Short mmCIF file of N, CA and C in Angstrom, two decimals:
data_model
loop_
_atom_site.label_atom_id
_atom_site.label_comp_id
_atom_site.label_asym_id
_atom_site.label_seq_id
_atom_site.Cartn_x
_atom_site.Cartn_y
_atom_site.Cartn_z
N UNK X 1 -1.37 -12.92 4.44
CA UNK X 1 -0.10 -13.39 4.92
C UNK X 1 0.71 -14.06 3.83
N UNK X 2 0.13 -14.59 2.73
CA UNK X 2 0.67 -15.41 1.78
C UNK X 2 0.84 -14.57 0.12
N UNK X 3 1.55 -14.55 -0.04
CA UNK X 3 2.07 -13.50 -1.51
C UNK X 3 0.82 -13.99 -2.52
N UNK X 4 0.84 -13.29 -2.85
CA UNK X 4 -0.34 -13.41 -4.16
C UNK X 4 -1.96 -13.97 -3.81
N UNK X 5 -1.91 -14.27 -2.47
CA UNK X 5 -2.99 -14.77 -2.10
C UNK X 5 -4.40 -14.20 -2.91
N UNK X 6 -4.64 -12.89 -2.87
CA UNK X 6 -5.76 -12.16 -3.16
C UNK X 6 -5.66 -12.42 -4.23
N UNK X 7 -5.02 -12.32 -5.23
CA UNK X 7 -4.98 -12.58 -6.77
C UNK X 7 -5.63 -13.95 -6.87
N UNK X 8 -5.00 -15.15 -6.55
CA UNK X 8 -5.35 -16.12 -6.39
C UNK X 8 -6.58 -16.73 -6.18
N UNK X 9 -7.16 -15.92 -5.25
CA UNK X 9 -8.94 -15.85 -4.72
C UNK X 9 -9.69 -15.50 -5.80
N UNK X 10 -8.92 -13.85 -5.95
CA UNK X 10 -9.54 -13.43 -7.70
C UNK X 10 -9.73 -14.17 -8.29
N UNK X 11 -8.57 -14.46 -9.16
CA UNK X 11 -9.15 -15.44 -10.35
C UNK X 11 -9.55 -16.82 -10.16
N UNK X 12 -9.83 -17.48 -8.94
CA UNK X 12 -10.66 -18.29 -8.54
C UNK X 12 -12.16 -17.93 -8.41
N UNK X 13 -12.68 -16.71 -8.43
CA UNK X 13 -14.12 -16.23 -8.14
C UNK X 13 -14.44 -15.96 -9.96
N UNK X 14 -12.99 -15.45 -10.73
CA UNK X 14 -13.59 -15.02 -12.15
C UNK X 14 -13.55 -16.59 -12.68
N UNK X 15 -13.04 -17.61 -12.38
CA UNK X 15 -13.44 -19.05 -13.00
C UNK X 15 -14.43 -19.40 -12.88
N UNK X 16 -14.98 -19.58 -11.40
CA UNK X 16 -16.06 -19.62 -10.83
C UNK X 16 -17.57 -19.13 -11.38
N UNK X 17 -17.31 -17.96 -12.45
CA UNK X 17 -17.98 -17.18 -13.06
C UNK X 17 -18.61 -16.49 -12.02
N UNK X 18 -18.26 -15.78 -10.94
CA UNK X 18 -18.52 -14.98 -10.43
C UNK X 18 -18.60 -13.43 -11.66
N UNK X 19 -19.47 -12.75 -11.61
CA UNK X 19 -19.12 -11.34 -12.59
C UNK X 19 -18.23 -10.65 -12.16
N UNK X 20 -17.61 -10.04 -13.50
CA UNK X 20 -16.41 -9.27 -13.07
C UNK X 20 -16.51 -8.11 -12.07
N UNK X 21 -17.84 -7.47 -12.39
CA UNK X 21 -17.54 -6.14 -11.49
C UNK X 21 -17.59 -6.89 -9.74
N UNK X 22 -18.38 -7.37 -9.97
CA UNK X 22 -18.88 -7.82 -8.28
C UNK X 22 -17.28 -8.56 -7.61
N UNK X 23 -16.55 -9.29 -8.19
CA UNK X 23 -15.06 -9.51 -8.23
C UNK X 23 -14.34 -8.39 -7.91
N UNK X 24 -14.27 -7.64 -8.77
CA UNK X 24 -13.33 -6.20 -8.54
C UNK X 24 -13.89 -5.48 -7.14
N UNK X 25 -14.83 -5.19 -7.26
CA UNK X 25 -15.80 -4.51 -5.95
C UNK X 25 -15.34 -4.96 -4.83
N UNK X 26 -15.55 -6.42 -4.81
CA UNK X 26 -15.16 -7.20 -3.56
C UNK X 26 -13.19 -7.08 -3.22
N UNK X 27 -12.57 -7.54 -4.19
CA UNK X 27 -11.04 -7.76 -4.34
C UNK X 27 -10.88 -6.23 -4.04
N UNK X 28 -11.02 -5.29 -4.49
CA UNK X 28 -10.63 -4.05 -4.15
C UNK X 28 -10.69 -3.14 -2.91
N UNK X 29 -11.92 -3.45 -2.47
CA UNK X 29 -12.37 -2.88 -0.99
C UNK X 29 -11.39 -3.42 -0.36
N UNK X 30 -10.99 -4.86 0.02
CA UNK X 30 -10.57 -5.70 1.01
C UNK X 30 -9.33 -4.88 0.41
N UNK X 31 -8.72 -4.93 -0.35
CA UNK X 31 -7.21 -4.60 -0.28
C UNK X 31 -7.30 -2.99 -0.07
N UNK X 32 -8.02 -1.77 -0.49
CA UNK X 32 -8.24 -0.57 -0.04
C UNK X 32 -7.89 -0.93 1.39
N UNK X 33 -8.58 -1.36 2.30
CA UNK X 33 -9.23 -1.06 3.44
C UNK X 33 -7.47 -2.04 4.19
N UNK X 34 -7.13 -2.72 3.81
CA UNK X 34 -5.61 -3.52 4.07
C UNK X 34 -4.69 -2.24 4.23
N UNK X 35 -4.49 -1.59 2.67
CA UNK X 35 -3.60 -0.67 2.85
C UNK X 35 -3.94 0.90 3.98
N UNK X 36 -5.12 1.15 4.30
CA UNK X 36 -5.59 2.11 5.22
C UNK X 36 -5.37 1.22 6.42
N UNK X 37 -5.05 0.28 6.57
CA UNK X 37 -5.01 -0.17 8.07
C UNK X 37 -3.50 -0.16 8.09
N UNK X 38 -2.99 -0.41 7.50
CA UNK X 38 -1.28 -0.66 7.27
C UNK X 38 -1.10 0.88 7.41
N UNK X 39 -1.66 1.72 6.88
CA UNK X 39 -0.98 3.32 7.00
C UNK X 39 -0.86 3.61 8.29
N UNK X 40 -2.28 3.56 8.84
CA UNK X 40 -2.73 4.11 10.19
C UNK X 40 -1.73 3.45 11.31
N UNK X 41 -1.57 2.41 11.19
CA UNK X 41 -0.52 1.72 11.55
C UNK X 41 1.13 1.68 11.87
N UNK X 42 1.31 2.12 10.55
CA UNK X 42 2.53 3.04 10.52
C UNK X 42 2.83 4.42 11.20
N UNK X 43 1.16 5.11 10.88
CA UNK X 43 1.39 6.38 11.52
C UNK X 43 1.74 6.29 12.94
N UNK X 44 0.56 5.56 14.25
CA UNK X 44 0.92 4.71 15.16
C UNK X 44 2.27 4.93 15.80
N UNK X 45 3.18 3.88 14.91
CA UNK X 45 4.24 3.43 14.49
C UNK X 45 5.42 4.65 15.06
N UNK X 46 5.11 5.75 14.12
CA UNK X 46 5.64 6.21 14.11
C UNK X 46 6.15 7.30 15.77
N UNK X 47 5.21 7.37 16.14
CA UNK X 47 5.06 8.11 17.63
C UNK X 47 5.60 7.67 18.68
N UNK X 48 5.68 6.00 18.20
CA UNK X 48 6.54 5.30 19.31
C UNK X 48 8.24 4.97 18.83
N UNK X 49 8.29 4.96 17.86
CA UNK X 49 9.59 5.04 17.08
C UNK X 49 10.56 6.54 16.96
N UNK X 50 9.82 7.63 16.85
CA UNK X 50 10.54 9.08 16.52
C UNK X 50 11.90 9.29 16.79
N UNK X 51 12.25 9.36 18.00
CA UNK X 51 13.30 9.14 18.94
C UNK X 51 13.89 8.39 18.54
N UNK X 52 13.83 6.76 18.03
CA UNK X 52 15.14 5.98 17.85
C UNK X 52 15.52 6.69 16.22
N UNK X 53 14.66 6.93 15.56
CA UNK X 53 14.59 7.21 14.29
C UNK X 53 15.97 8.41 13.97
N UNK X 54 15.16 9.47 14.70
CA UNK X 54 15.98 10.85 14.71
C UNK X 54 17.53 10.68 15.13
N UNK X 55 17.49 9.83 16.52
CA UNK X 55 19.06 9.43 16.94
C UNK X 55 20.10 9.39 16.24
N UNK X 56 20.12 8.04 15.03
CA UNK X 56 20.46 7.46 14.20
C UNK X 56 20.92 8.11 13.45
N UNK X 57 22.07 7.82 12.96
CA UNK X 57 22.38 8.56 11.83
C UNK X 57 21.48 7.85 10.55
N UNK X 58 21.55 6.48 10.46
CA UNK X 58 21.15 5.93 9.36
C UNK X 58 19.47 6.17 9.50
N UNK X 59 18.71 6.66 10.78
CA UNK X 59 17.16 6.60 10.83
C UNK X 59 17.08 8.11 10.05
N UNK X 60 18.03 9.16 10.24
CA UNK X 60 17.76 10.29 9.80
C UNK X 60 17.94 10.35 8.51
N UNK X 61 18.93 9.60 7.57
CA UNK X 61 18.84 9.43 6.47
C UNK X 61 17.51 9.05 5.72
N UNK X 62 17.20 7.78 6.63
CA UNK X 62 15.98 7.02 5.99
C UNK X 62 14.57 7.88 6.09
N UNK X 63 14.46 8.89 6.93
CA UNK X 63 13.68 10.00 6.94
C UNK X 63 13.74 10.69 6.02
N UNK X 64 14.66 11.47 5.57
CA UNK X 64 15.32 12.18 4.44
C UNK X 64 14.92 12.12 3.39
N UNK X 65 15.06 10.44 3.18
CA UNK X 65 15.27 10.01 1.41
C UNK X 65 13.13 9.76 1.44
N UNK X 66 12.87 9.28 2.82
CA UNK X 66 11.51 9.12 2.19
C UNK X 66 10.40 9.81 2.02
N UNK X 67 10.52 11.35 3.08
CA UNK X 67 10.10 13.11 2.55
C UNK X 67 10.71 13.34 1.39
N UNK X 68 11.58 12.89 0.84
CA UNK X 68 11.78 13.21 -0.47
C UNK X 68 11.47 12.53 -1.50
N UNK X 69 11.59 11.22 -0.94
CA UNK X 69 11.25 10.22 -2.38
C UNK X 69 9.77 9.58 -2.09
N UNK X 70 9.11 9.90 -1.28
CA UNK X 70 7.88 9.12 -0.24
C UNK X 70 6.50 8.68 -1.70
N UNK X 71 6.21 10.21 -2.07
CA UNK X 71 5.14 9.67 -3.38
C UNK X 71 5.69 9.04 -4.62
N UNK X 72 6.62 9.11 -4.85
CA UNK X 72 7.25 7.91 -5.93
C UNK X 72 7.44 7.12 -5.09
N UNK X 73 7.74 6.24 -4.19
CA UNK X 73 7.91 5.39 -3.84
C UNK X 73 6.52 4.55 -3.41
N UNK X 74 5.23 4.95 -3.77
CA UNK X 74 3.78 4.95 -3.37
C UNK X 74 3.54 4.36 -4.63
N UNK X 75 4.33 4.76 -5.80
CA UNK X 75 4.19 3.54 -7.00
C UNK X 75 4.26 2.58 -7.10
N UNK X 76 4.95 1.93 -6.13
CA UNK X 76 5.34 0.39 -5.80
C UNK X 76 4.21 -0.33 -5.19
N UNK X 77 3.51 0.45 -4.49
CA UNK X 77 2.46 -0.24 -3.56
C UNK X 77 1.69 -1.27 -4.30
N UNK X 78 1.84 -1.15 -5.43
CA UNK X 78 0.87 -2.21 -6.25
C UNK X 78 0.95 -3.78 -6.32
N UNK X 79 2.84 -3.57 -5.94
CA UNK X 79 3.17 -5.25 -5.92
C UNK X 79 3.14 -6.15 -4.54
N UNK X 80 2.86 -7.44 -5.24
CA UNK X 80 2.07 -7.99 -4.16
C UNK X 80 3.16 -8.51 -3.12
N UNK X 81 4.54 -8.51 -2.40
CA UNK X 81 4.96 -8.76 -1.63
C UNK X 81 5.83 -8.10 -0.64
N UNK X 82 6.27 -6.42 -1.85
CA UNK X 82 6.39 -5.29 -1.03
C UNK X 82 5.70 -4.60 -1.11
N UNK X 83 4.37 -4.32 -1.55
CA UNK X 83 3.85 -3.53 -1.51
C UNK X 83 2.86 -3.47 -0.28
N UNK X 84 3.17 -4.27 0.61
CA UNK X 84 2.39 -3.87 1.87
C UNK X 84 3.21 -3.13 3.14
N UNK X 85 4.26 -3.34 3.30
CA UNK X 85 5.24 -2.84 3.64
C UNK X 85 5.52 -1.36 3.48
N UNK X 86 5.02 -1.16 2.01
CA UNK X 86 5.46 0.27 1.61
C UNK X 86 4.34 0.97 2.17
N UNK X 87 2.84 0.56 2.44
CA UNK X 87 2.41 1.02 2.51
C UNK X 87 2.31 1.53 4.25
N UNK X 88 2.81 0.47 5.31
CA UNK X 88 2.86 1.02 6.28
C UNK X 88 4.04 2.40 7.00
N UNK X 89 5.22 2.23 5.68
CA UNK X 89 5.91 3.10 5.74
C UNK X 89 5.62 4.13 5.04
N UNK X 90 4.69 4.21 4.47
CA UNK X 90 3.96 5.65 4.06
C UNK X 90 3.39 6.74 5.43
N UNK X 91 2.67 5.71 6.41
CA UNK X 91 2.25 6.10 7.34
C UNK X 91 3.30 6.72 8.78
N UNK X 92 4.26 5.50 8.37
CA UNK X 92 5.36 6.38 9.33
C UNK X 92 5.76 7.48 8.69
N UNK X 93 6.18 7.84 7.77
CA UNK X 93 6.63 8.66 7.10
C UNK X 93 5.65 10.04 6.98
N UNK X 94 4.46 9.67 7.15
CA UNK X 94 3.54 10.85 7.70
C UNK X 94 2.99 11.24 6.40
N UNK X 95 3.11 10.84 5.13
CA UNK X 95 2.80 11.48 4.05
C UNK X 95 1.34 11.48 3.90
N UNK X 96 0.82 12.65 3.51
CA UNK X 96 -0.66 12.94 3.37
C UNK X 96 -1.80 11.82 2.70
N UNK X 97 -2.57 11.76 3.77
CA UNK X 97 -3.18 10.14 3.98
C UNK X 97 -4.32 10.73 2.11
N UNK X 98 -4.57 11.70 1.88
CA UNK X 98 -5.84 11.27 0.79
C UNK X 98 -4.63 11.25 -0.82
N UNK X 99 -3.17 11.68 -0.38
CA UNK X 99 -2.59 11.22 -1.48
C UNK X 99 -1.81 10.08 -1.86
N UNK X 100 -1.54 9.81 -0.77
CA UNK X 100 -1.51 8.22 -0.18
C UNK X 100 -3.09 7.41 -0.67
N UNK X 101 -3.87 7.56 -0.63
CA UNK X 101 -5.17 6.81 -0.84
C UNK X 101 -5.59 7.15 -2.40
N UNK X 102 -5.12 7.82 -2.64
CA UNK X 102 -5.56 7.97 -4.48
C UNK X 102 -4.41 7.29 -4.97
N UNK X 103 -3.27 7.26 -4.76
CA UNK X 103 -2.17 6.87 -5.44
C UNK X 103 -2.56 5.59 -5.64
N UNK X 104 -1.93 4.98 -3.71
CA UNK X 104 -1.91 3.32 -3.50
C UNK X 104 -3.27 2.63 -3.75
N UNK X 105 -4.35 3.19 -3.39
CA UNK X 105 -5.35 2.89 -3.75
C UNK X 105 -5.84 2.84 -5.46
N UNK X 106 -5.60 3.59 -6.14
CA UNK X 106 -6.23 3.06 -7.32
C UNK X 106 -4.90 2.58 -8.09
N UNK X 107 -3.81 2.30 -7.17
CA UNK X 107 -3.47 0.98 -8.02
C UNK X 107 -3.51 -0.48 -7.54
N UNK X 108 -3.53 -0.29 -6.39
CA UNK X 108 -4.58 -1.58 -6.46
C UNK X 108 -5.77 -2.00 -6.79
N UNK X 109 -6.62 -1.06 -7.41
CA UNK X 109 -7.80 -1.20 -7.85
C UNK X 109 -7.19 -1.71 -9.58
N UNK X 110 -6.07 -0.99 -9.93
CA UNK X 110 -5.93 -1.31 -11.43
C UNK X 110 -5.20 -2.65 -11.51
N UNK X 111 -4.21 -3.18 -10.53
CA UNK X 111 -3.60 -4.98 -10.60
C UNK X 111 -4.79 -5.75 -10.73
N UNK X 112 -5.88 -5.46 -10.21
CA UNK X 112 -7.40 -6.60 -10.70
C UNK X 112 -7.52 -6.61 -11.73
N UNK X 113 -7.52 -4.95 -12.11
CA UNK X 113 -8.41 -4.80 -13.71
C UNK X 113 -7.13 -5.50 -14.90
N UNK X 114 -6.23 -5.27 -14.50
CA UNK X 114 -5.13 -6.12 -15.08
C UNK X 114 -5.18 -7.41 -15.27
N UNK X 115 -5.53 -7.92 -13.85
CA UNK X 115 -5.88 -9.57 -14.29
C UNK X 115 -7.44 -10.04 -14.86
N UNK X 116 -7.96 -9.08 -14.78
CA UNK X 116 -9.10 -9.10 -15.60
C UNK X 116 -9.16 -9.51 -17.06
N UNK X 117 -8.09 -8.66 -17.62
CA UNK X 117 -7.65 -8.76 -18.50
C UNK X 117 -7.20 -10.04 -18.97
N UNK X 118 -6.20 -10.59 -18.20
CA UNK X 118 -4.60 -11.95 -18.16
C UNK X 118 -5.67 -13.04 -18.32
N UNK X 119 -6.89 -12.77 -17.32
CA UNK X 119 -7.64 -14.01 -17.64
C UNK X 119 -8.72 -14.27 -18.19
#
């Protein structure tokens, strides 16, 4: 619920001298398994939404631009205050859940290895 939270935990477990891999292992699953609940969610989402979506002139746009722009926009997922957001609108947006999960997923696996690094 709180921006940066997980990071925060992170490098509280790598002070801690927790080992790095067992850190990453842990920090990564939990946020994997965040963004697969946020998709599924969206998808959900989406079944009960269709209809207002399509109506709209501005919902049909926003359909439009995100079948078109949907896997670049899966680049973003990495940051920590929209990137959860993006990820449930991946799911409305219907975009194919294992390219959705390689994308968003191993970049959140790489913002750890990043602060792995920072600290």
């Amino acid at each position: 619920m709180f921006p940066f939270s997980s990071e925060v935990a992170f490098v509280a477990a790598l002070a801690n001298d927790m080992p790095v891999l067992n850190a990453m292992v842990f920090a990564s699953s939990g946020n994997v398994l965040a963004i697969i609940v946020n998709y599924w969610l969206g998808f959900w989402l989406y079944e009960k939404t269709k209809n207002k979506l399509s109506s709209s002139k501005t919902g049909t746009k926003s359909l439009e631009y995100g079948h078109k722009h949907g896997y670049f926009i899966l680049l973003f997922t990495w940051l920590p205050v929209i990137g959860d957001p993006l990820t449930l609108v991946a799911g409305v947006l219907r975009l194919k859940f294992v390219w959705f999960l390689i994308v968003a997923g191993s970049l959140r696996i790489a913002r750890y290895y990043f602060l792995t690094l920072v600290v």
